[in-house]
PDB file of C-alpha atoms in Angstrom:
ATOM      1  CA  UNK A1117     -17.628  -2.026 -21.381  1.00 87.00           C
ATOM      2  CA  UNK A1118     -14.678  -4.521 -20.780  1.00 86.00           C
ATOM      3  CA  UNK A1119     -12.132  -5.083 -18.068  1.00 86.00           C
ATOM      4  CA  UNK A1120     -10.046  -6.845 -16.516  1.00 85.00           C
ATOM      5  CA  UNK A1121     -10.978  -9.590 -13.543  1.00 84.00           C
ATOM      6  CA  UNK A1122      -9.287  -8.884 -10.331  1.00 83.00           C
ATOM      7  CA  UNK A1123      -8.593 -12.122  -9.992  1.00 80.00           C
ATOM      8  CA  UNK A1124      -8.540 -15.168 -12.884  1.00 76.00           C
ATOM      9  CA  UNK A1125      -6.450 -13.960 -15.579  1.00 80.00           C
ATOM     10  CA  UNK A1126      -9.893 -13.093 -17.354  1.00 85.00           C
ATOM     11  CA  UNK A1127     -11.895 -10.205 -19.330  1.00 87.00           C
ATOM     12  CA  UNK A1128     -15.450  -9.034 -17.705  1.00 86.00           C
ATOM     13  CA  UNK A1129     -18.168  -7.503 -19.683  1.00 88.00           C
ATOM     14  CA  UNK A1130     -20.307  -5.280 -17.721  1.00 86.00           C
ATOM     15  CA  UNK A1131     -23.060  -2.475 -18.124  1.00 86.00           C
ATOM     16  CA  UNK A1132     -20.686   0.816 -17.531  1.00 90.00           C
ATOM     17  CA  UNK A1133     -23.623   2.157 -15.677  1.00 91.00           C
ATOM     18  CA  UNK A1134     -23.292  -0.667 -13.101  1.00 88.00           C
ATOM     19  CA  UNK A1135     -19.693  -0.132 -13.312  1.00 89.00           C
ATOM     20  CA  UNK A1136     -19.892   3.382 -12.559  1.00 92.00           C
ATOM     21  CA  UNK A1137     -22.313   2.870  -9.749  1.00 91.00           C
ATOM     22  CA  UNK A1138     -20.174   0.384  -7.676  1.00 90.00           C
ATOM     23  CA  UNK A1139     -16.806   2.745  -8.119  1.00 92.00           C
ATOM     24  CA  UNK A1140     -18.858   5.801  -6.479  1.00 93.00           C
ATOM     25  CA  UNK A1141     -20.227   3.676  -4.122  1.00 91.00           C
ATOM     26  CA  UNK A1142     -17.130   3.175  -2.773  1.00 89.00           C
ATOM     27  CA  UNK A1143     -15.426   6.604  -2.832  1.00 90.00           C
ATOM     28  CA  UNK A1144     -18.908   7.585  -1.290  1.00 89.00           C
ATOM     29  CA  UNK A1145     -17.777   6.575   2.023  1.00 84.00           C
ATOM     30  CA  UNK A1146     -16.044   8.248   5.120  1.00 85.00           C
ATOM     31  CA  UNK A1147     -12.476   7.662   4.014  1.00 87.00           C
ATOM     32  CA  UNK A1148     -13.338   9.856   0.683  1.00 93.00           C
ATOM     33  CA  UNK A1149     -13.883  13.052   0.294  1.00 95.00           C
ATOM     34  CA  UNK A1150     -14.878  15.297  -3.042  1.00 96.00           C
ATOM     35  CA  UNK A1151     -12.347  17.765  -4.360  1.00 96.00           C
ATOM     36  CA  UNK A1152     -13.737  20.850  -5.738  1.00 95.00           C
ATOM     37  CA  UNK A1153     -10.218  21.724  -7.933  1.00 96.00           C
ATOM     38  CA  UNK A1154      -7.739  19.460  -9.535  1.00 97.00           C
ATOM     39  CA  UNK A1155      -4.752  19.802  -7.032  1.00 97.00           C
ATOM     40  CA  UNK A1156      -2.530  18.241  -9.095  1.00 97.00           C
ATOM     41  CA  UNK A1157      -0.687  21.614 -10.501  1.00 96.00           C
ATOM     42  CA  UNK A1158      -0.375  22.631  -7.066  1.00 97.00           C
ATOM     43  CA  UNK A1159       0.972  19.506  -5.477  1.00 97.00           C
ATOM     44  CA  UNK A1160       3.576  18.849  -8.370  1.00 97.00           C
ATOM     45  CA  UNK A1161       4.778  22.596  -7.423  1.00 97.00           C
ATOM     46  CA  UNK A1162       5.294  21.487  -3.579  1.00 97.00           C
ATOM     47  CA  UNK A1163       6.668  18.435  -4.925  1.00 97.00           C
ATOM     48  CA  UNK A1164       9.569  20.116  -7.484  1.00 97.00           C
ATOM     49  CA  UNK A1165      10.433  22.764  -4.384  1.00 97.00           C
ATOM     50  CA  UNK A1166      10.744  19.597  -1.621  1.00 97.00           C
ATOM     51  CA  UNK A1167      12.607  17.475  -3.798  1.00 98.00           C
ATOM     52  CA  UNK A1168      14.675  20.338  -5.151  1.00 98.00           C
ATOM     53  CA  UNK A1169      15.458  21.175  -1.352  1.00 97.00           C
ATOM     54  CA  UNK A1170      16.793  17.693  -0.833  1.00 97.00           C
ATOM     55  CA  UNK A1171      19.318  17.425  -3.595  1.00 97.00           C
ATOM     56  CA  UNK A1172      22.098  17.671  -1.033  1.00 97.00           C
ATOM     57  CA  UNK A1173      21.388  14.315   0.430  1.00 97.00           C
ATOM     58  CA  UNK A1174      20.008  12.731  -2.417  1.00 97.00           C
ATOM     59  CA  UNK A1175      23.608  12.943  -4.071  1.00 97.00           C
ATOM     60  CA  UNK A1176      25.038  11.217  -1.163  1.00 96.00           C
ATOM     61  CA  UNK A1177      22.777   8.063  -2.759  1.00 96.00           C
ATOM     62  CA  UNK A1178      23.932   9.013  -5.839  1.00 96.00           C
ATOM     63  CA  UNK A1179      21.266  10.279  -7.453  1.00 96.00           C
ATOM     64  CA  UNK A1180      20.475  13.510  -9.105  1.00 97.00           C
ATOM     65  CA  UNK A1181      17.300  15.068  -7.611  1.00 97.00           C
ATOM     66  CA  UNK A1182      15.930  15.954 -11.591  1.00 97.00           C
ATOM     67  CA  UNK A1183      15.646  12.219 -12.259  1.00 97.00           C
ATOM     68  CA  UNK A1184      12.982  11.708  -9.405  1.00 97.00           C
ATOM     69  CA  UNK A1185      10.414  14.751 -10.974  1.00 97.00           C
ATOM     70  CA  UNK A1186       8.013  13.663 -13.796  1.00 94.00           C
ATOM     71  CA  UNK A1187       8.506  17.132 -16.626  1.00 92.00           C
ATOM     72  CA  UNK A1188       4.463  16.613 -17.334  1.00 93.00           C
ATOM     73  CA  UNK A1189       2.782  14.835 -14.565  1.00 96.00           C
ATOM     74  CA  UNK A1190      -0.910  13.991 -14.774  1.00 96.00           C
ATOM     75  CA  UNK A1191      -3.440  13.482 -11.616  1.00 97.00           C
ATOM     76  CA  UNK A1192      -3.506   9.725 -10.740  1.00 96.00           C
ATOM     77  CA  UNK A1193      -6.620   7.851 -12.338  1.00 96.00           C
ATOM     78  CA  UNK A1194      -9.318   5.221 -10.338  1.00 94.00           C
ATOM     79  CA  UNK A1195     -10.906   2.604 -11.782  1.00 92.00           C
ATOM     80  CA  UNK A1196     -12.093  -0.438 -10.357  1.00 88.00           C
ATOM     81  CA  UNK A1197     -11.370  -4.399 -11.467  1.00 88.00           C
ATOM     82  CA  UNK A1198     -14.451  -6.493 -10.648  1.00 88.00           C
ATOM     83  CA  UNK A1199     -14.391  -9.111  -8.100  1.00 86.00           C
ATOM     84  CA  UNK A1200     -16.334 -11.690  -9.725  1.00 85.00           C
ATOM     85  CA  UNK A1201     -15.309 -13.880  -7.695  1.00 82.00           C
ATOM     86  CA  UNK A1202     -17.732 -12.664  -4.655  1.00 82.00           C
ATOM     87  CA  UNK A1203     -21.282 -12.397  -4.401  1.00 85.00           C
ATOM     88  CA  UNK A1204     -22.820  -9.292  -6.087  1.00 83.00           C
ATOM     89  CA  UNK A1205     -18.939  -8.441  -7.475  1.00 83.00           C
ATOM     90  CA  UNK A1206     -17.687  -5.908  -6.088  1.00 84.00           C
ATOM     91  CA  UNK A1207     -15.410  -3.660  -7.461  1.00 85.00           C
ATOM     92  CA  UNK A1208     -11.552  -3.215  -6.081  1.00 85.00           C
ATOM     93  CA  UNK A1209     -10.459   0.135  -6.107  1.00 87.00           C
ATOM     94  CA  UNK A1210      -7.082   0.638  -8.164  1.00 89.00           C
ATOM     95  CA  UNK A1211      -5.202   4.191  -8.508  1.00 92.00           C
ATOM     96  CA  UNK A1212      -2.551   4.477 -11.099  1.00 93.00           C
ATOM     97  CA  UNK A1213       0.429   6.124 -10.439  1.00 93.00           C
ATOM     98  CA  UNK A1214       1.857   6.358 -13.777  1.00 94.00           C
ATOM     99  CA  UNK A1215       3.641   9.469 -14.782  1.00 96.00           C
ATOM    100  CA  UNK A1216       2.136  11.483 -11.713  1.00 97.00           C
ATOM    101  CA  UNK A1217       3.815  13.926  -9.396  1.00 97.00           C
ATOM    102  CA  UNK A1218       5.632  11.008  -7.179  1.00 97.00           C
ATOM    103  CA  UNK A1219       5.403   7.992  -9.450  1.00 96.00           C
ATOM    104  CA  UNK A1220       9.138   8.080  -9.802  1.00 97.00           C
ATOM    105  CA  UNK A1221       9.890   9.234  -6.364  1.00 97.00           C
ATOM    106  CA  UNK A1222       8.088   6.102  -4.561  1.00 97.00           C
ATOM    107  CA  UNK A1223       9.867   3.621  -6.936  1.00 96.00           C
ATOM    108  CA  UNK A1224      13.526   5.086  -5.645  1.00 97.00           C
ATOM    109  CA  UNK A1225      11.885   5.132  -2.644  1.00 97.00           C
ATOM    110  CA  UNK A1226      10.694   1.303  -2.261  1.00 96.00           C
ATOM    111  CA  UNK A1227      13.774   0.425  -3.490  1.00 96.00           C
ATOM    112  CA  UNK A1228      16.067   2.049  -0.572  1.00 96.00           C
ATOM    113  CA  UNK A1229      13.793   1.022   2.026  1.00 96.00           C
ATOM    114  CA  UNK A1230      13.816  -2.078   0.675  1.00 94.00           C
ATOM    115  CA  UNK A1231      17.616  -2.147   1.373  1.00 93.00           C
ATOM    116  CA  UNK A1232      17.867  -0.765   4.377  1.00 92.00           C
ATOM    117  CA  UNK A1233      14.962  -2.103   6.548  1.00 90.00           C
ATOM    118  CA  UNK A1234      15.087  -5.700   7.419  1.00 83.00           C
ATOM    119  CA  UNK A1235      12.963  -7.641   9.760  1.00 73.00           C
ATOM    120  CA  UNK A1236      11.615 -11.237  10.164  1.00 69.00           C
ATOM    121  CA  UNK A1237       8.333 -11.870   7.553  1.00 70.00           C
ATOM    122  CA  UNK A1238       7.494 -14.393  10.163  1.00 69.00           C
ATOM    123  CA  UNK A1239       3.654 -14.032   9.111  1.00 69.00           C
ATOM    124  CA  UNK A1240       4.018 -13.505   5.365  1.00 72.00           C
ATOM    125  CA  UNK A1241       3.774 -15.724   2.235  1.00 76.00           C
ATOM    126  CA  UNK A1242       5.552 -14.971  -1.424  1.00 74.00           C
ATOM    127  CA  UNK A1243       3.161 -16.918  -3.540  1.00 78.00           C
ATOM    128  CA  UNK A1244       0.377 -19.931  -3.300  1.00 80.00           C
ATOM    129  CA  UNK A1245       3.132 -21.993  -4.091  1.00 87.00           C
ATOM    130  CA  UNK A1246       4.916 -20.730  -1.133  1.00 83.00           C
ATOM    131  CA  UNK A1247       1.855 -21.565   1.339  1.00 83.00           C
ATOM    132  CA  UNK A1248       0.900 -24.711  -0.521  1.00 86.00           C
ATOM    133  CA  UNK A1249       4.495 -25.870   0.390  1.00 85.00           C
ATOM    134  CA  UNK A1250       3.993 -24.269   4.339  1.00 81.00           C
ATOM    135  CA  UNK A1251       0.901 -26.163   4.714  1.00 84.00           C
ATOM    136  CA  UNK A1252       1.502 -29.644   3.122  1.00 84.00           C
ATOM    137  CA  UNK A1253       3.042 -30.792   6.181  1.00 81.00           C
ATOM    138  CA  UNK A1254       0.575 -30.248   8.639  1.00 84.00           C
ATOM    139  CA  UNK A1255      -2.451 -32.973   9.498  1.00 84.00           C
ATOM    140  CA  UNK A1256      -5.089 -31.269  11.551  1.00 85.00           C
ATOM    141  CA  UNK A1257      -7.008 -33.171  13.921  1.00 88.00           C
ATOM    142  CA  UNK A1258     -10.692 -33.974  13.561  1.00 87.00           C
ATOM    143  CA  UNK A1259     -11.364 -30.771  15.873  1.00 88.00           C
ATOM    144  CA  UNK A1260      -9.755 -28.070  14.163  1.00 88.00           C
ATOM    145  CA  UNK A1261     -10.239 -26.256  11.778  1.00 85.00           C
ATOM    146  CA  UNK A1262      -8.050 -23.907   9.123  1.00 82.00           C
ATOM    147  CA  UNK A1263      -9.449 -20.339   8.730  1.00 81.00           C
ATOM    148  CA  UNK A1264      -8.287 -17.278   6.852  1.00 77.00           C
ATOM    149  CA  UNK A1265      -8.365 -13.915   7.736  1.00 76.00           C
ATOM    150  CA  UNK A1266      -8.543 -10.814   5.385  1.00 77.00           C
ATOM    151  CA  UNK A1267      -7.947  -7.104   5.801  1.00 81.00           C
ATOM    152  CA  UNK A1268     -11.087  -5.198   3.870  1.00 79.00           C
ATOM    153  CA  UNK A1269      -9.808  -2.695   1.316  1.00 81.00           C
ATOM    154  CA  UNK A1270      -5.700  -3.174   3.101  1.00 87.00           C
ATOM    155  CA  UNK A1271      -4.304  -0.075   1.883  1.00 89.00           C
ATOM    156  CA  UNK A1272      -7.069   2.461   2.710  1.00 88.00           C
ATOM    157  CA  UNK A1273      -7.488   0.777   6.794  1.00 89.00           C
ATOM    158  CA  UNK A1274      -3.542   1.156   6.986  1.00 91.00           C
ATOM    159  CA  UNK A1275      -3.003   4.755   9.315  1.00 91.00           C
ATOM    160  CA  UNK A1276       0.023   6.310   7.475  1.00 92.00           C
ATOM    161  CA  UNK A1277       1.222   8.141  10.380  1.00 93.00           C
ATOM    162  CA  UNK A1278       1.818   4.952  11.825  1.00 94.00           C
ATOM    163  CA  UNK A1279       3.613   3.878   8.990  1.00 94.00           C
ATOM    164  CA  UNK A1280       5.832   6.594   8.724  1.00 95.00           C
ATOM    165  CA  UNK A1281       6.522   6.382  12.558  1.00 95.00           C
ATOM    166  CA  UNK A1282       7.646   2.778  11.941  1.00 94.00           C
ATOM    167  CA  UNK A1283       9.500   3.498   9.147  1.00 96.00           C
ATOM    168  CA  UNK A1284      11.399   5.701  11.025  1.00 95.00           C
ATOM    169  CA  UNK A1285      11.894   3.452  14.370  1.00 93.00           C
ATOM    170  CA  UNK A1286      13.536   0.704  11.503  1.00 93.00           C
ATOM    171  CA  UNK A1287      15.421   3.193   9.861  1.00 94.00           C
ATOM    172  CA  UNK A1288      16.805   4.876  13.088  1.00 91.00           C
ATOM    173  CA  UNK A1289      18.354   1.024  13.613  1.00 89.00           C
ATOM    174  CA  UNK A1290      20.441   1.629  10.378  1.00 90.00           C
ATOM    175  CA  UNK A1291      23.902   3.474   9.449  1.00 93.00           C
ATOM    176  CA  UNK A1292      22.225   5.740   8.071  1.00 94.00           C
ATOM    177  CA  UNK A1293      23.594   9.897   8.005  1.00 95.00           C
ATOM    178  CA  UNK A1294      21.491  12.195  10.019  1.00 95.00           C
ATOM    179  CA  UNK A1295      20.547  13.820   6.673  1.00 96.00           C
ATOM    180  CA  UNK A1296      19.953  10.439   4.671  1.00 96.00           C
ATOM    181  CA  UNK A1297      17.364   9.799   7.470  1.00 96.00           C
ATOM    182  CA  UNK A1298      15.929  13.106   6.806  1.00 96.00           C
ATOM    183  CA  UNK A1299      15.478  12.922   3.580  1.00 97.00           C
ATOM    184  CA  UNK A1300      14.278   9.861   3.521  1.00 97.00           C
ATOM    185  CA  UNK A1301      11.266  10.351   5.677  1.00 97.00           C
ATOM    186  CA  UNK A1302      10.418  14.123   4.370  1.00 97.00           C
ATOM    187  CA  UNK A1303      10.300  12.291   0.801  1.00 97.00           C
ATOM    188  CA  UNK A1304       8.320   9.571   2.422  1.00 97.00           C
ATOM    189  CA  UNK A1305       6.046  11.657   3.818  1.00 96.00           C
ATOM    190  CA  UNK A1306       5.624  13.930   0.456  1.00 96.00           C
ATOM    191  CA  UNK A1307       4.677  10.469  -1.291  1.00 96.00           C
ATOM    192  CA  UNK A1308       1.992   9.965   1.296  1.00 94.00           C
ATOM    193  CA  UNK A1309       0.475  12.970   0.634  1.00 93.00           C
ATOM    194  CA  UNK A1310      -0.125  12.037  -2.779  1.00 94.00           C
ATOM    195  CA  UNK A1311      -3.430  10.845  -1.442  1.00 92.00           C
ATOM    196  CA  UNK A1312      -5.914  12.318  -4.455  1.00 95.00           C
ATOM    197  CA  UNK A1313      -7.237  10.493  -7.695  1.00 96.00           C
ATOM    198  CA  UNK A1314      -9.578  11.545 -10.101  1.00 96.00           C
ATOM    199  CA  UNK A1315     -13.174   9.158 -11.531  1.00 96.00           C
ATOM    200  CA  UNK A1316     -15.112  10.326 -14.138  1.00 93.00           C
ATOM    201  CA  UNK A1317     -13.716  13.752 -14.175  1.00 94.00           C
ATOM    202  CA  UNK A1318     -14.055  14.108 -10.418  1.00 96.00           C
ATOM    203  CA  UNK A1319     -11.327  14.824  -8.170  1.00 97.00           C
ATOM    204  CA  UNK A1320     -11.233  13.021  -4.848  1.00 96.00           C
ATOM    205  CA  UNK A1321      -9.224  12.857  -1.815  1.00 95.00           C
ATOM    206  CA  UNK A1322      -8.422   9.557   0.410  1.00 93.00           C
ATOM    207  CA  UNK A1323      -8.390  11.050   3.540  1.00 90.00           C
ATOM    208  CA  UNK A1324      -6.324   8.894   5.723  1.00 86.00           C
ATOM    209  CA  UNK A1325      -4.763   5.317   4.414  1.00 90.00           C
ATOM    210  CA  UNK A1326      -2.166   4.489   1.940  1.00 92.00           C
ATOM    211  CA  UNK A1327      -2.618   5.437  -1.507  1.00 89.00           C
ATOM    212  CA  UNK A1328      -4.385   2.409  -3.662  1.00 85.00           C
ATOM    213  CA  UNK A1329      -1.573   1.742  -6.438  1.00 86.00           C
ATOM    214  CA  UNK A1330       1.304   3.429  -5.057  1.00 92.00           C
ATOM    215  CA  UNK A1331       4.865   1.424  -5.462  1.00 92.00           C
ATOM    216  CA  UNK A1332       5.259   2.194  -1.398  1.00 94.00           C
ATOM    217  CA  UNK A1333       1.874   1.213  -0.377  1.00 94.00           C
ATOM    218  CA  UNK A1334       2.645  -2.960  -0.344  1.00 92.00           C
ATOM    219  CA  UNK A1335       5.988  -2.580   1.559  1.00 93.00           C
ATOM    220  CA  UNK A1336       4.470  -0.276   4.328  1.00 94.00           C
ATOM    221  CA  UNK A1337       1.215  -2.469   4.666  1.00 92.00           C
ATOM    222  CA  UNK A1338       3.586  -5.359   4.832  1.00 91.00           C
ATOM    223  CA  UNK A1339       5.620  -3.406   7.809  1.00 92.00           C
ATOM    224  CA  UNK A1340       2.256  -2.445   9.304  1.00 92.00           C
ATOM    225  CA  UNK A1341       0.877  -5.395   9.577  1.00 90.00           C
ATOM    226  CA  UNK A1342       4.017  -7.761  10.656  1.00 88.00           C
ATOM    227  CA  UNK A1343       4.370  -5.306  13.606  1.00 88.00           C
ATOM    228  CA  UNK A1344       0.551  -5.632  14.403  1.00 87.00           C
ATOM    229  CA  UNK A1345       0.736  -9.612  14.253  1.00 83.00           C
ATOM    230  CA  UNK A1346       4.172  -9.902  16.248  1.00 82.00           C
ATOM    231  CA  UNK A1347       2.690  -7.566  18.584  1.00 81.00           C
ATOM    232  CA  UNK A1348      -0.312  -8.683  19.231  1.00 74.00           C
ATOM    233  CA  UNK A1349      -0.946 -11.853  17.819  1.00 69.00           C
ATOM    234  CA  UNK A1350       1.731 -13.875  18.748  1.00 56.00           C
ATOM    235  CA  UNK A1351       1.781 -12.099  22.103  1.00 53.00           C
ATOM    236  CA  UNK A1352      -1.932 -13.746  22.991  1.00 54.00           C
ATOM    237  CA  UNK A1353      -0.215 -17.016  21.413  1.00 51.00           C
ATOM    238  CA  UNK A1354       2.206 -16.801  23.905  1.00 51.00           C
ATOM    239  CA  UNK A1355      -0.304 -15.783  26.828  1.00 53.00           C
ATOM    240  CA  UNK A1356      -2.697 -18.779  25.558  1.00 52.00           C
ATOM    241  CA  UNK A1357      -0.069 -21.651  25.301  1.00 50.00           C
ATOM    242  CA  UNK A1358      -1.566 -23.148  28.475  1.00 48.00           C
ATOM    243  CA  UNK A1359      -5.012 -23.787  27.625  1.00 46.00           C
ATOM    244  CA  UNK A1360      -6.208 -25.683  24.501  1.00 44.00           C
ATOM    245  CA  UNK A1361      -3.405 -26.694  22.141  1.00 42.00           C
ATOM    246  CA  UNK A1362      -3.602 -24.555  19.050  1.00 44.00           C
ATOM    247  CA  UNK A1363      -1.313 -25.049  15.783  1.00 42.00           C
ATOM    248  CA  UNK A1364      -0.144 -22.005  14.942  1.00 45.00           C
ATOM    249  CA  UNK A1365       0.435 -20.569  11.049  1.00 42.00           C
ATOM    250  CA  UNK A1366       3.730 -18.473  11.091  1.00 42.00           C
ATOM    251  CA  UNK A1367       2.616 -16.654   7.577  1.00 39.00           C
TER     252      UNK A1367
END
């Protein structure tokens, strides 16, 4: 079979066997459980009634509460790109949201949180361009050393509940009606739950995390993890500015 790289801008040819293999082994673990029905009729039901509920104060944002539903919605597909540029390539786990119960819910949805929650990306980069340009000034001395730190599988470690309660601390902050905020996080929360996929005509659930592909799922890791950094990173910066110099990275 043929895919696409995760990285590289290039095709892969690999043994769909193999492919297979490394996508269950993945959903095989703790955050994953195995579905025995489709839910997707059901949630699209819960999803039409909560929406429908909300058209109140989704007019006051001017929008009409039909052009957020999906009229034939479809249960949100995995499949994996292959990391070739690790050893033994692993796979990383993409869901697609097109066309399914909330696809069109999260996009209004990253849009007005995008406009309404602001805080300081004091650990965040845009590009490589933007850290190639953040790092060309700085000469390190003999005995130091540049590392990088990653977050394994980011969207799946990220606790929604967390999320949402952060979300709601920024929003809180805002000018923002009582029943804006409302209907804000109850749609918020509705997109969360959109936490099921289907591979190779099995249904799955992701039992805690945000969803892998969602439109939301960037923006709330990206709020996640600033307040985790500002909170505890810089704080030990802060506490540690006495002993051995350090140079710190604000991205």
């Amino acid at each position: 079979m043929c895919t696409k790289a995760d990285k590289g801008n290039c095709l892969v040819i690999l043994n769909k066997c193999d492919y297979i293999t490394k996508v269950l082994d993945f959903i095989s673990g703790p955050g994953f459980s195995i579905l025995k029905h489709n839910p997707t009729t059901n949630f699209t039901r819960t999803v039409r009634n909560m929406v429908y509920n909300q058209r109140q104060n989704l007019s006051t944002f001017n929008i009409n509460y039909k052009a957020l539903l999906n009229m034939n919605p479809v249960c949100p597909l995995l499949y994996g790109l292959p990391k070739i540029h690790k050893p033994d390539i692993p796979i990383r786990p993409v869901v697609c949201f097109t066309d399914t119960p909330v696809s069109k819910i999260t996009s209004w949805l990253n849009s007005i949180l995008k406009q309404h929650i602001t805080f300081a990306r004091s650990f965040s980069i845009k590009n490589s361009l933007n850290l190639t340009s953040k790092i060309s000034s700085i000469t390190l001395p003999p005995s130091f050393s540049m590392v990088s730190f990653d977050v394994k599988n980011l969207f799946p470690s990220i606790p929604s509940n967390e999320c949402i309660q952060l979300v709601s601390e920024h929003l809180s902050s805002t000018h923002l009606s009582d029943d804006q905020y409302t209907c804000i996080i109850t749609l918020l929360k509705l997109c969360i739950h959109q936490n099921f996929f289907k591979f190779n005509n099995q249904c799955y659930t992701q039992i805690d995390g945000l969803a892998m592909g969602s439109n939301l799922s960037p923006l709330l890791a990206e709020i996640f993890m600033n307040n985790l950094e500002s909170n505890h990173i810089a704080t030990k910066k802060k506490k540690k500015k006495k002993k051995k110099a350090t140079t710190p990275f604000p991205f």
